[in-house]
PDB file of C-alpha atoms in Angstrom:
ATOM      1  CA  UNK A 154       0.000   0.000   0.000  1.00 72.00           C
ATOM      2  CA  UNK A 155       2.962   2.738   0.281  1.00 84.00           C
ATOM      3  CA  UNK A 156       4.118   2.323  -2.692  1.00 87.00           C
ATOM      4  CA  UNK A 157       0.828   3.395  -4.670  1.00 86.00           C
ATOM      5  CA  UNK A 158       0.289   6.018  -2.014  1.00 86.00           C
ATOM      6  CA  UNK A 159       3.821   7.429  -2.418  1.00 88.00           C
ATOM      7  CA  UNK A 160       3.499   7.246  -6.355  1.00 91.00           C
ATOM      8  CA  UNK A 161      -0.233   9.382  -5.871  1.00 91.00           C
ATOM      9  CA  UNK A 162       1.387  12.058  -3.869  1.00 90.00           C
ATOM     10  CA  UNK A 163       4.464  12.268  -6.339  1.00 91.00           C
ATOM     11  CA  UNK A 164       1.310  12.600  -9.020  1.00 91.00           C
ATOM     12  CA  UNK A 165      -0.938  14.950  -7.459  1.00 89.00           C
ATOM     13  CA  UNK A 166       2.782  17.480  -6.437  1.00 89.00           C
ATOM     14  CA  UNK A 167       4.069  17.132  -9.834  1.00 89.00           C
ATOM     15  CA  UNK A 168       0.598  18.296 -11.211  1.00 89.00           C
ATOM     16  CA  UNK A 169       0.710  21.755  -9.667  1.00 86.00           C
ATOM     17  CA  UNK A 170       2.763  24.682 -11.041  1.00 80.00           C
ATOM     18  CA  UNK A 171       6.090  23.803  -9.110  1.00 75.00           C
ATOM     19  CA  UNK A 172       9.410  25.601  -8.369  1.00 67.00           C
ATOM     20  CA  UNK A 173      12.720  25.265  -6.246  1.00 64.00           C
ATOM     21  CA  UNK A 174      14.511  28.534  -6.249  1.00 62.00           C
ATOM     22  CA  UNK A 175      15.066  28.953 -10.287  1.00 69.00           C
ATOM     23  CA  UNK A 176      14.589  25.618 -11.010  1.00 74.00           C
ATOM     24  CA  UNK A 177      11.060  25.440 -12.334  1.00 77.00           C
ATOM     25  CA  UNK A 178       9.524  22.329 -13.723  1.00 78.00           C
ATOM     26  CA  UNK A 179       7.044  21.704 -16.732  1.00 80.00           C
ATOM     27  CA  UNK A 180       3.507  22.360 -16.446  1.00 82.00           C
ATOM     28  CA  UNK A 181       2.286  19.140 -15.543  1.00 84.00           C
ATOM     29  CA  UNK A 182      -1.306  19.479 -14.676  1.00 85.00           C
ATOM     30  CA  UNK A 183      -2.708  17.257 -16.888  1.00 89.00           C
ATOM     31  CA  UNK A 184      -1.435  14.365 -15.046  1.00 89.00           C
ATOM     32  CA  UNK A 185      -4.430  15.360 -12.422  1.00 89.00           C
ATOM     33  CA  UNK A 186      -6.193  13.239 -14.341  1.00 90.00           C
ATOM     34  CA  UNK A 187      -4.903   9.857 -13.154  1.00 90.00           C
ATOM     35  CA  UNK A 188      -2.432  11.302  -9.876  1.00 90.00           C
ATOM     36  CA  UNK A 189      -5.115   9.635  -7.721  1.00 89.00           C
ATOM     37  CA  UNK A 190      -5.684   6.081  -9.841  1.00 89.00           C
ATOM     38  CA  UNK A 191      -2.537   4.373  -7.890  1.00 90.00           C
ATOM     39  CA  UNK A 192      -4.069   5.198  -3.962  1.00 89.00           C
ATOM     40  CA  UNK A 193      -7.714   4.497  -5.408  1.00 89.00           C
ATOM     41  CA  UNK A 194      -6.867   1.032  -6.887  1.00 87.00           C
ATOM     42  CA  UNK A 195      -5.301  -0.032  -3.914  1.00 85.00           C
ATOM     43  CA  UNK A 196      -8.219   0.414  -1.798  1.00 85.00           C
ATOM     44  CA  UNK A 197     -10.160  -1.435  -3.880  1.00 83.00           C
ATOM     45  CA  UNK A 198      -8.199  -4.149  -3.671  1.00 79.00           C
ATOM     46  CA  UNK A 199      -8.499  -4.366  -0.268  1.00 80.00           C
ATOM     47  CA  UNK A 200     -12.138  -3.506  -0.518  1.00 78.00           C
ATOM     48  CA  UNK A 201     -12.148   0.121   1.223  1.00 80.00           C
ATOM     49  CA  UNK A 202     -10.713  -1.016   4.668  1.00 83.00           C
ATOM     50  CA  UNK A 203      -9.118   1.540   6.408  1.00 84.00           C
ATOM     51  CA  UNK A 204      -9.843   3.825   3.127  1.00 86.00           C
ATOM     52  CA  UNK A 205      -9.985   6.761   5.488  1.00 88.00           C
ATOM     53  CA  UNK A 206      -6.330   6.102   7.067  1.00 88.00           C
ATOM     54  CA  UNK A 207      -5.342   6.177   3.650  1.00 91.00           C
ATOM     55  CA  UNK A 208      -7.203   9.059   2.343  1.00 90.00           C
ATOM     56  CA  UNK A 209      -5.484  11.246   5.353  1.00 92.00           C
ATOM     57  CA  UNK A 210      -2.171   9.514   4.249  1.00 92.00           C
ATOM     58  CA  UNK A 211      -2.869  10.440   1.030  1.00 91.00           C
ATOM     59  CA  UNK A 212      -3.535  14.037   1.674  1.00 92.00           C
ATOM     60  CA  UNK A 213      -0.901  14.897   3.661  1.00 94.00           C
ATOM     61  CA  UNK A 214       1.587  13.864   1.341  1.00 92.00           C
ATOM     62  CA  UNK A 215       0.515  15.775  -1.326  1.00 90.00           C
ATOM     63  CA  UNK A 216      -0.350  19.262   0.977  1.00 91.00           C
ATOM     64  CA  UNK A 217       3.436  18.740   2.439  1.00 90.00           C
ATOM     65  CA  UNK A 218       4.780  18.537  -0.793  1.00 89.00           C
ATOM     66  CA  UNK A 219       2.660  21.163  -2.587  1.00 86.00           C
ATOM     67  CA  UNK A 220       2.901  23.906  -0.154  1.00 87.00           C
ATOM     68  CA  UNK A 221       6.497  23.387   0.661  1.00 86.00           C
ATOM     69  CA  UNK A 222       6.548  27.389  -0.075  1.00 85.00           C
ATOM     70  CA  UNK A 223       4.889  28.365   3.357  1.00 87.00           C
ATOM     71  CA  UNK A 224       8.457  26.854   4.896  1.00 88.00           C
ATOM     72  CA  UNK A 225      10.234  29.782   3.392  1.00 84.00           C
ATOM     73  CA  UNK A 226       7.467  32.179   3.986  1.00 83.00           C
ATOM     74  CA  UNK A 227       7.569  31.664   7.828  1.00 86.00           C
ATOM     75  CA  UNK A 228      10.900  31.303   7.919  1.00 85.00           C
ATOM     76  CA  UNK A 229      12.206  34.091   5.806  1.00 82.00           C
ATOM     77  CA  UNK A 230       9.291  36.579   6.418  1.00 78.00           C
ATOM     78  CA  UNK A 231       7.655  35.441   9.201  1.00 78.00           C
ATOM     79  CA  UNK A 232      10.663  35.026  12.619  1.00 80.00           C
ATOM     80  CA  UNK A 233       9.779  31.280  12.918  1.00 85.00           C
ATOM     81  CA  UNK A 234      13.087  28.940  13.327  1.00 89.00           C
ATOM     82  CA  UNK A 235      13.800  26.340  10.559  1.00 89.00           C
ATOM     83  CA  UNK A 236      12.263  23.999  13.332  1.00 90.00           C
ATOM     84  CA  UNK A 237       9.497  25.233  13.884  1.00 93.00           C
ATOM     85  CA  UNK A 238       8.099  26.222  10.410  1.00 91.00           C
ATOM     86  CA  UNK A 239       8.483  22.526   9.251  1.00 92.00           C
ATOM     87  CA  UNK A 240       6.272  21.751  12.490  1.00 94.00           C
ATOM     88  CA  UNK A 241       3.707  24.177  11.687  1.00 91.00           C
ATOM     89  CA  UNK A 242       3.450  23.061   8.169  1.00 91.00           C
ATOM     90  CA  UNK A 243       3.056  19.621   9.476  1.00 93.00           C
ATOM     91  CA  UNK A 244       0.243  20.566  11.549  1.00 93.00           C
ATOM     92  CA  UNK A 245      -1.514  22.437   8.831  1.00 90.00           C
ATOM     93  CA  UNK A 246      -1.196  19.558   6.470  1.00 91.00           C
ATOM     94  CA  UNK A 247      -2.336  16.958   9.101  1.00 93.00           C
ATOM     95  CA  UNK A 248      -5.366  19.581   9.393  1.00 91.00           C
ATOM     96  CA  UNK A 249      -6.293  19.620   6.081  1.00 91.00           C
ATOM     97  CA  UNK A 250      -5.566  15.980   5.348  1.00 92.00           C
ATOM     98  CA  UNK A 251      -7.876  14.931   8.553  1.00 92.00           C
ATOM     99  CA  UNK A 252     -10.644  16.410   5.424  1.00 92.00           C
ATOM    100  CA  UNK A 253      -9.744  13.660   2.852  1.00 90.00           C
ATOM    101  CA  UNK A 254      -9.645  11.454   5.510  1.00 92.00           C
ATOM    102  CA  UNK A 255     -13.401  11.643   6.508  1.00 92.00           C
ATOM    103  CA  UNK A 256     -14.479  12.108   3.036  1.00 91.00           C
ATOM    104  CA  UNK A 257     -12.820   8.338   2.196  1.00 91.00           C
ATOM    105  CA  UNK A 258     -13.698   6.906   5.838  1.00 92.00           C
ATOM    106  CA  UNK A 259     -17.933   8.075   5.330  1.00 92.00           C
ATOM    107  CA  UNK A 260     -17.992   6.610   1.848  1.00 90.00           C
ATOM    108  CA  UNK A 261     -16.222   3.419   3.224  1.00 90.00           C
ATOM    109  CA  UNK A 262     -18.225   3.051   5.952  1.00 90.00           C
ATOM    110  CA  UNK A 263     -21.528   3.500   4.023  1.00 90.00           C
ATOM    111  CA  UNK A 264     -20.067   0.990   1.462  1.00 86.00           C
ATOM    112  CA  UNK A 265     -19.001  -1.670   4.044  1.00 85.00           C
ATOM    113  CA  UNK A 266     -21.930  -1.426   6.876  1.00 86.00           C
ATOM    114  CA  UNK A 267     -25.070  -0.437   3.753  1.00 87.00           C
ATOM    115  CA  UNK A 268     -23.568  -1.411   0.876  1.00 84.00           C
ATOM    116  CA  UNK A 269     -23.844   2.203  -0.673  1.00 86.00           C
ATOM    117  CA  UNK A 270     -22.021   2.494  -3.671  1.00 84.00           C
ATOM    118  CA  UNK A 271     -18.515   4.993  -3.144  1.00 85.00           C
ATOM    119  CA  UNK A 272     -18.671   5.669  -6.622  1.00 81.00           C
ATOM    120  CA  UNK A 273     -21.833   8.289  -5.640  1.00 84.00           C
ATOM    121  CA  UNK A 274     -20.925   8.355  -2.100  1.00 88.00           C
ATOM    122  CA  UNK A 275     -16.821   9.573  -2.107  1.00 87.00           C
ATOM    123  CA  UNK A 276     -17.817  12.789  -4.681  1.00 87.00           C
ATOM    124  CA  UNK A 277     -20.378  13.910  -2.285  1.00 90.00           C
ATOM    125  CA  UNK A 278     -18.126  13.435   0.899  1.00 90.00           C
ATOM    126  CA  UNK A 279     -15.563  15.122  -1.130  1.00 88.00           C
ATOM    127  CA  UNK A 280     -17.393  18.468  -1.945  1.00 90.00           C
ATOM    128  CA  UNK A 281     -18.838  18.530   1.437  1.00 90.00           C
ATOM    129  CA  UNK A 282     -15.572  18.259   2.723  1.00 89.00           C
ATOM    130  CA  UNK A 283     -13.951  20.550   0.319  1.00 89.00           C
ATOM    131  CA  UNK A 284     -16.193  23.161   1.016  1.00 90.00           C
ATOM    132  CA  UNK A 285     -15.650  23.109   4.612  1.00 89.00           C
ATOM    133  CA  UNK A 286     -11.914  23.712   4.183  1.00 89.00           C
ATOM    134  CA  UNK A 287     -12.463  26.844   2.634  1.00 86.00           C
ATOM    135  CA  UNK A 288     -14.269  28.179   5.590  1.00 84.00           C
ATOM    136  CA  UNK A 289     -12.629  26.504   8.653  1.00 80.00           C
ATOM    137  CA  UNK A 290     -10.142  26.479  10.518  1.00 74.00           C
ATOM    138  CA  UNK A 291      -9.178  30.616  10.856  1.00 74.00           C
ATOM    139  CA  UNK A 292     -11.419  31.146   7.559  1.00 77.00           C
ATOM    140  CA  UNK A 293     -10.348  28.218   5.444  1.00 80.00           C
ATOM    141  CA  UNK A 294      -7.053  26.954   3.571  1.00 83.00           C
ATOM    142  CA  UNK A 295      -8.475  26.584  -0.240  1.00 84.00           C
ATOM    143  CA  UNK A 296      -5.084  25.711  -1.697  1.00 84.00           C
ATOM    144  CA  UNK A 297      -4.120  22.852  -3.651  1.00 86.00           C
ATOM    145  CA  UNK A 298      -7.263  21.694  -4.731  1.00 88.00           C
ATOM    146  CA  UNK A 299      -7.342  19.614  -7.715  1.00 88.00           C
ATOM    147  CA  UNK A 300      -8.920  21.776  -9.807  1.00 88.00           C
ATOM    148  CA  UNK A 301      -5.671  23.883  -9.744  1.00 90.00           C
ATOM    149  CA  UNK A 302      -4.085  22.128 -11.689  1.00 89.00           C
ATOM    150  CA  UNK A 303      -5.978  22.976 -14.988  1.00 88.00           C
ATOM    151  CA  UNK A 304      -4.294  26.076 -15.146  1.00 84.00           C
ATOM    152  CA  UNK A 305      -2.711  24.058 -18.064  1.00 84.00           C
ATOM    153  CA  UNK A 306      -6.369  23.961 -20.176  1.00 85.00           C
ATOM    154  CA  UNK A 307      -8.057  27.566 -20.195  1.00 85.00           C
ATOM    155  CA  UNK A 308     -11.163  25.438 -21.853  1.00 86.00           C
ATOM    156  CA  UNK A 309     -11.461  23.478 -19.152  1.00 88.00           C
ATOM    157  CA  UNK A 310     -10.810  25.752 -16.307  1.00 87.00           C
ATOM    158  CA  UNK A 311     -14.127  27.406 -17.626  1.00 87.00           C
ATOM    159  CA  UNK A 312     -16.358  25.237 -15.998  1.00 87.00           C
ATOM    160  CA  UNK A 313     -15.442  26.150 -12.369  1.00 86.00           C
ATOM    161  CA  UNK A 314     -17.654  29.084 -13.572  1.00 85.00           C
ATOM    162  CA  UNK A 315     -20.509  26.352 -13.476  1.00 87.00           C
ATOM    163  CA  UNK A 316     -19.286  24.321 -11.082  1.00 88.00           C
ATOM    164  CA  UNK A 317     -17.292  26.144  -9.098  1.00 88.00           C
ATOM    165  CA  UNK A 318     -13.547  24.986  -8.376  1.00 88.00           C
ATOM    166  CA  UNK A 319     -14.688  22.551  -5.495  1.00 89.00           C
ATOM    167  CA  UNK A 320     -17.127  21.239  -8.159  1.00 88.00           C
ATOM    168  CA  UNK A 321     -14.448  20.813 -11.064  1.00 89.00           C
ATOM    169  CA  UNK A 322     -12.345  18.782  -8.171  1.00 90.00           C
ATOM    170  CA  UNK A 323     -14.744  16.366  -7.645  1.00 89.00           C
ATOM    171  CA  UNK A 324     -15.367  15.622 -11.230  1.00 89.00           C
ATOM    172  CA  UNK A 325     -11.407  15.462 -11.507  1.00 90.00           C
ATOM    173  CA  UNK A 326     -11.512  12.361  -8.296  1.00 89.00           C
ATOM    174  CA  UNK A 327     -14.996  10.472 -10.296  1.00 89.00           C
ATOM    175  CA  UNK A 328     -12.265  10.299 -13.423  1.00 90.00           C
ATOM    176  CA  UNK A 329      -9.681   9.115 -11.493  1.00 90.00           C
ATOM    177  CA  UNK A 330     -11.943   6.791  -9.899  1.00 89.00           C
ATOM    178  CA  UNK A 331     -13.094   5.494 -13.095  1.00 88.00           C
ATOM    179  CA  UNK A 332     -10.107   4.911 -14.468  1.00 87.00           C
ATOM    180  CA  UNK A 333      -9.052   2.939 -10.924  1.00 86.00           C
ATOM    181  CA  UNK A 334     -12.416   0.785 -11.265  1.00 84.00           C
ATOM    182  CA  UNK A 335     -11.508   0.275 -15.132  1.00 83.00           C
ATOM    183  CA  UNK A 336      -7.853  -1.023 -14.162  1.00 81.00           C
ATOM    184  CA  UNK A 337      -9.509  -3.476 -11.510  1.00 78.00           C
ATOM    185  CA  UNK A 338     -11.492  -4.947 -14.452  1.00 69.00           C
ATOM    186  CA  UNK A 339     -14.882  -4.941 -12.161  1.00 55.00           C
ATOM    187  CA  UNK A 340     -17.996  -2.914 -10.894  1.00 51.00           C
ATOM    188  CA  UNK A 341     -17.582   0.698  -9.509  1.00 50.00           C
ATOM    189  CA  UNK A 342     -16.497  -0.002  -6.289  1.00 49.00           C
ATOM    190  CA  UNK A 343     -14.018  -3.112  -5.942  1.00 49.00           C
ATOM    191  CA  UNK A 344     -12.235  -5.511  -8.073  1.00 42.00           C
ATOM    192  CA  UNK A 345     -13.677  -8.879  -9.047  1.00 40.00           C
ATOM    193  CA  UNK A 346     -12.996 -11.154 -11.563  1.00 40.00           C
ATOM    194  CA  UNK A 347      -9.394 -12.624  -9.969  1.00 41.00           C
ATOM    195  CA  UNK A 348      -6.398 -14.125 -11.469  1.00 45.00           C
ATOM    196  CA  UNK A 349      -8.484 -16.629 -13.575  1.00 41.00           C
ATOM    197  CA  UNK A 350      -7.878 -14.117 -16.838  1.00 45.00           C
ATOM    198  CA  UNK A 351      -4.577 -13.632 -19.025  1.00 47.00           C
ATOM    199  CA  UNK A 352      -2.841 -10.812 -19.266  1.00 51.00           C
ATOM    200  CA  UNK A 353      -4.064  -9.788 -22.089  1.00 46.00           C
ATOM    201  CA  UNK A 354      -7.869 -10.613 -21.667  1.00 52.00           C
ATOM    202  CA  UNK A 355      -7.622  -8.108 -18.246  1.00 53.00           C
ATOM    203  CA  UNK A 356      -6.201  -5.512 -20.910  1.00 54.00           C
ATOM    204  CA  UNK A 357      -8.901  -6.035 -23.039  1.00 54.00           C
ATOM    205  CA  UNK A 358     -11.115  -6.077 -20.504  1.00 55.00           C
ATOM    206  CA  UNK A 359      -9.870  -2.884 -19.037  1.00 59.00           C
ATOM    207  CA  UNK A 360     -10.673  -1.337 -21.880  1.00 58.00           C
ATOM    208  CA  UNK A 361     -13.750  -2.475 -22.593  1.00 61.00           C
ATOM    209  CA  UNK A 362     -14.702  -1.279 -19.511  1.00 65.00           C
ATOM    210  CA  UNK A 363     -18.091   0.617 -18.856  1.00 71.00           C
ATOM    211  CA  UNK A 364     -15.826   2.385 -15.972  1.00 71.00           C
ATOM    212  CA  UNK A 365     -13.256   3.779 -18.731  1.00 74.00           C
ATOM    213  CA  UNK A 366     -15.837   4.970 -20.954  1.00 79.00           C
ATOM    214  CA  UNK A 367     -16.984   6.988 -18.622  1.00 80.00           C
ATOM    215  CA  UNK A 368     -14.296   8.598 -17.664  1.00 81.00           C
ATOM    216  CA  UNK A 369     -13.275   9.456 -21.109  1.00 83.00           C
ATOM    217  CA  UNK A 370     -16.942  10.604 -21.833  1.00 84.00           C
ATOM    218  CA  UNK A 371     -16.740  12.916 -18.287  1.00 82.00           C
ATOM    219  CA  UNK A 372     -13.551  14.392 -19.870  1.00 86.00           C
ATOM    220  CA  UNK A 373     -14.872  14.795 -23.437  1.00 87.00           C
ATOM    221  CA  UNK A 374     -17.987  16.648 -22.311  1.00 87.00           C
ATOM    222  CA  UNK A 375     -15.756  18.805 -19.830  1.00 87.00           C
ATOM    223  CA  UNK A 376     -13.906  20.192 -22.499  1.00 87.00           C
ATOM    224  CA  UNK A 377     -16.849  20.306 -25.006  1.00 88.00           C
ATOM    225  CA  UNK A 378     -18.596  22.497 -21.956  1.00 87.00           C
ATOM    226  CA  UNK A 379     -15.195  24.649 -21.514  1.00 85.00           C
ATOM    227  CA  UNK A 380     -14.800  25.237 -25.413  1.00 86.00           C
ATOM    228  CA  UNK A 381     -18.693  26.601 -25.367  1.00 87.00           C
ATOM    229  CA  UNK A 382     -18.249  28.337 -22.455  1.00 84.00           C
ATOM    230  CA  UNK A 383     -14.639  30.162 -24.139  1.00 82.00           C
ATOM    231  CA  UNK A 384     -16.500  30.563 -27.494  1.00 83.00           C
ATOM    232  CA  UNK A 385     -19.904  32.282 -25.868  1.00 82.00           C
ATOM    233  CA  UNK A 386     -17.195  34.762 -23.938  1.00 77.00           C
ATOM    234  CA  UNK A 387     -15.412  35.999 -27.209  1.00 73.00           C
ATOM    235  CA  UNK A 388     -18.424  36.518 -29.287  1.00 74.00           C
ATOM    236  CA  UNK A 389     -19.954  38.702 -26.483  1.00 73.00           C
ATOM    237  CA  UNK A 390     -16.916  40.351 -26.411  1.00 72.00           C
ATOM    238  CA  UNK A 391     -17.019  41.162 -30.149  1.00 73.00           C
ATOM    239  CA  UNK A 392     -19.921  42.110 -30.235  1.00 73.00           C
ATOM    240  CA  UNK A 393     -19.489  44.519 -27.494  1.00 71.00           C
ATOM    241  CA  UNK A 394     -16.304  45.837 -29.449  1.00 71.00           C
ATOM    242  CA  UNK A 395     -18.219  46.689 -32.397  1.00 74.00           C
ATOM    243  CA  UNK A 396     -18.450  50.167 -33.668  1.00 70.00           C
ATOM    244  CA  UNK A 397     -16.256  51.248 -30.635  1.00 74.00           C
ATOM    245  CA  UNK A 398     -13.089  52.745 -30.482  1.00 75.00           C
ATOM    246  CA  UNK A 399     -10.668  50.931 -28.606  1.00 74.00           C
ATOM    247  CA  UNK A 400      -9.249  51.806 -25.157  1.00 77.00           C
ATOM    248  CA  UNK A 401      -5.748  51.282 -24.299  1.00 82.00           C
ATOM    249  CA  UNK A 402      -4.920  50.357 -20.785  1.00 84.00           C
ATOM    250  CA  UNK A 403      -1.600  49.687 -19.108  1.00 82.00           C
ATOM    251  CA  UNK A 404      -0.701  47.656 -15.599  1.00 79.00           C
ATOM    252  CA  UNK A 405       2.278  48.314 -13.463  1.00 74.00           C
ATOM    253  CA  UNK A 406       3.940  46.100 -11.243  1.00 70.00           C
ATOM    254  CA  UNK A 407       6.924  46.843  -9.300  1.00 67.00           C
ATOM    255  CA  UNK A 408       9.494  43.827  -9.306  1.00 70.00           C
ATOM    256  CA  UNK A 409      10.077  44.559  -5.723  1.00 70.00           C
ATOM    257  CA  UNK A 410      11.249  41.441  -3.478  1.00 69.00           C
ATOM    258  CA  UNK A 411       9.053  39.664  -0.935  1.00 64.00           C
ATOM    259  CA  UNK A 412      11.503  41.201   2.137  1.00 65.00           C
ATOM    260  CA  UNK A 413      11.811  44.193   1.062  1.00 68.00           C
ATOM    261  CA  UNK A 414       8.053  45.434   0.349  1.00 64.00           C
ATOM    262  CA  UNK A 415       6.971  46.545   3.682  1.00 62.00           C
ATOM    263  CA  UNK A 416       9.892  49.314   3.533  1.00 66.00           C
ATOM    264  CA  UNK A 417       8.707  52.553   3.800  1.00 64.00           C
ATOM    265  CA  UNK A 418      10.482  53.429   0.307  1.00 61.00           C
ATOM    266  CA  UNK A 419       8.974  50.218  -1.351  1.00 60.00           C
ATOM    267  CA  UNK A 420       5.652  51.452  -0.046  1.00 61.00           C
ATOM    268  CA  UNK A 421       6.283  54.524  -1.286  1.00 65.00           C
ATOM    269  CA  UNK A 422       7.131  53.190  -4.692  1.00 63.00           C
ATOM    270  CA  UNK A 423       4.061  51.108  -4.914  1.00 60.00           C
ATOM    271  CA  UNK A 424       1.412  54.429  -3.837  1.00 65.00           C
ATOM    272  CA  UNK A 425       3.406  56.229  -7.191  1.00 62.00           C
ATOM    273  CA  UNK A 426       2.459  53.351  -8.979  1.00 59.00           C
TER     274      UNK A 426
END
């Protein structure tokens, strides 16, 4: 099980925008789309026990990793030790994990004591629990939430105006958890069939899968909605144009560094901007 949970969170980082210093890596983000297929397969194999342990496990790993930047931000700008900024990060991961956590444990529970399918049960736990992150604790923590990592797609980022971003995150985990069911070669919730098939009959079967075509059809019809969305934006915007004269507009910036933009002639630079 820690291998497919270390390979998720290595997924899920490597989909956000990421830098060290000025080493920055490739835009990623489309690998959002099966980061989570590893973690989810495994639980299936083991039929959702202890889905929530994992789920938190899960979690942190990937918050750790992804907002590795708040380190430097306490420690350079805020007067924390080296110590104690990696121990506050670690607490505000475990926090924000212990979300995932109960969204996997309910939808495991439900699925192991009613026999409630997690393929309806894990989205809804998931924007429930989603949406309660962005409000407690101290007002919410909203980052790294896999809808972030579309920044890649401007089609497809459109439909967090439908959906909202906590919406567009839980159609990301149904994908990935159709994909996951489609590798298992059975229903949507657990892997059947066993070692009685070949190799290649469990590929074929994989891809025969309802579960794939599903996910492929949830991704088609995400971009279809994304490209209408784009398209309905620029012709309203032409035909706003139209018989008008153009304005030109200009937006400054000052390239001043992080520590030095509380100082009173960095201020000052900023109000003459």
């Amino acid at each position: 099980m820690i291998i497919p949970l270390f390979l998720s969170i290595i997924l899920v980082t490597l989909s956000f925008p990421t830098a060290f210093g000025d080493f920055v890596l490739p835009d990623m983000g489309f690998l959002i789309w099966i980061a989570l297929v590893p973690a989810l397969v495994a639980m299936m194999r083991k039929n959702w026990h202890h889905a929530g342990r994992y789920g938190a496990a899960l979690a942190f790993g990937y918050y750790l990793l992804s907002m590795y930047w708040l380190f430097f931000a306490m420690k350079n700008f805020g007067g924390l030790s080296a110590t104690l900024s990696v121990l506050v990060l670690m607490l505000l991961a475990l926090i924000l994990a212990a979300y995932a956590g109960f969204a996997f444990f309910s939808a495991s529970f439900l699925y192991r004591r009613y026999a409630v399918p997690v393929s309806l049960t894990l989205p809804f736990f998931w924007i429930v629990c989603e949406w309660l992150r962005e409000r407690m604790p101290f007002n919410g923590y909203p980052w790294s939430a896999f809808a972030y990592a579309l920044g890649y797609s401007p089609r497809l980022m459109q439909n967090a105006d439908i959906f909202s971003v906590i919406g567009l995150s839980a159609f990301i985990l149904m994908v990935n958890f159709f994909i996951a069911c489609a590798w298992c070669g059975g229903d949507l919730d657990r892997e059947v069939g066993g070692e009685a098939h070949s190799s290649w009959s469990r590929a074929k079967m994989r891809l025969r899968s309802p579960s794939l075509k599903l996910a492929l059809g949830l991704c088609v019809a995400l971009y279809l909605s994304g490209f209408a969305l784009l398209r309905s934006v620029d012709v309203r915007v032409t035909q706003v144009m139209q018989n008008r004269e153009p304005l030109r507009t200009a937006l400054i910036q000052g390239n001043i560094p992080q520590d030095e933009k509380w100082n009173p002639v960095s201020s000052n630079h900023m109000r003459l901007s």
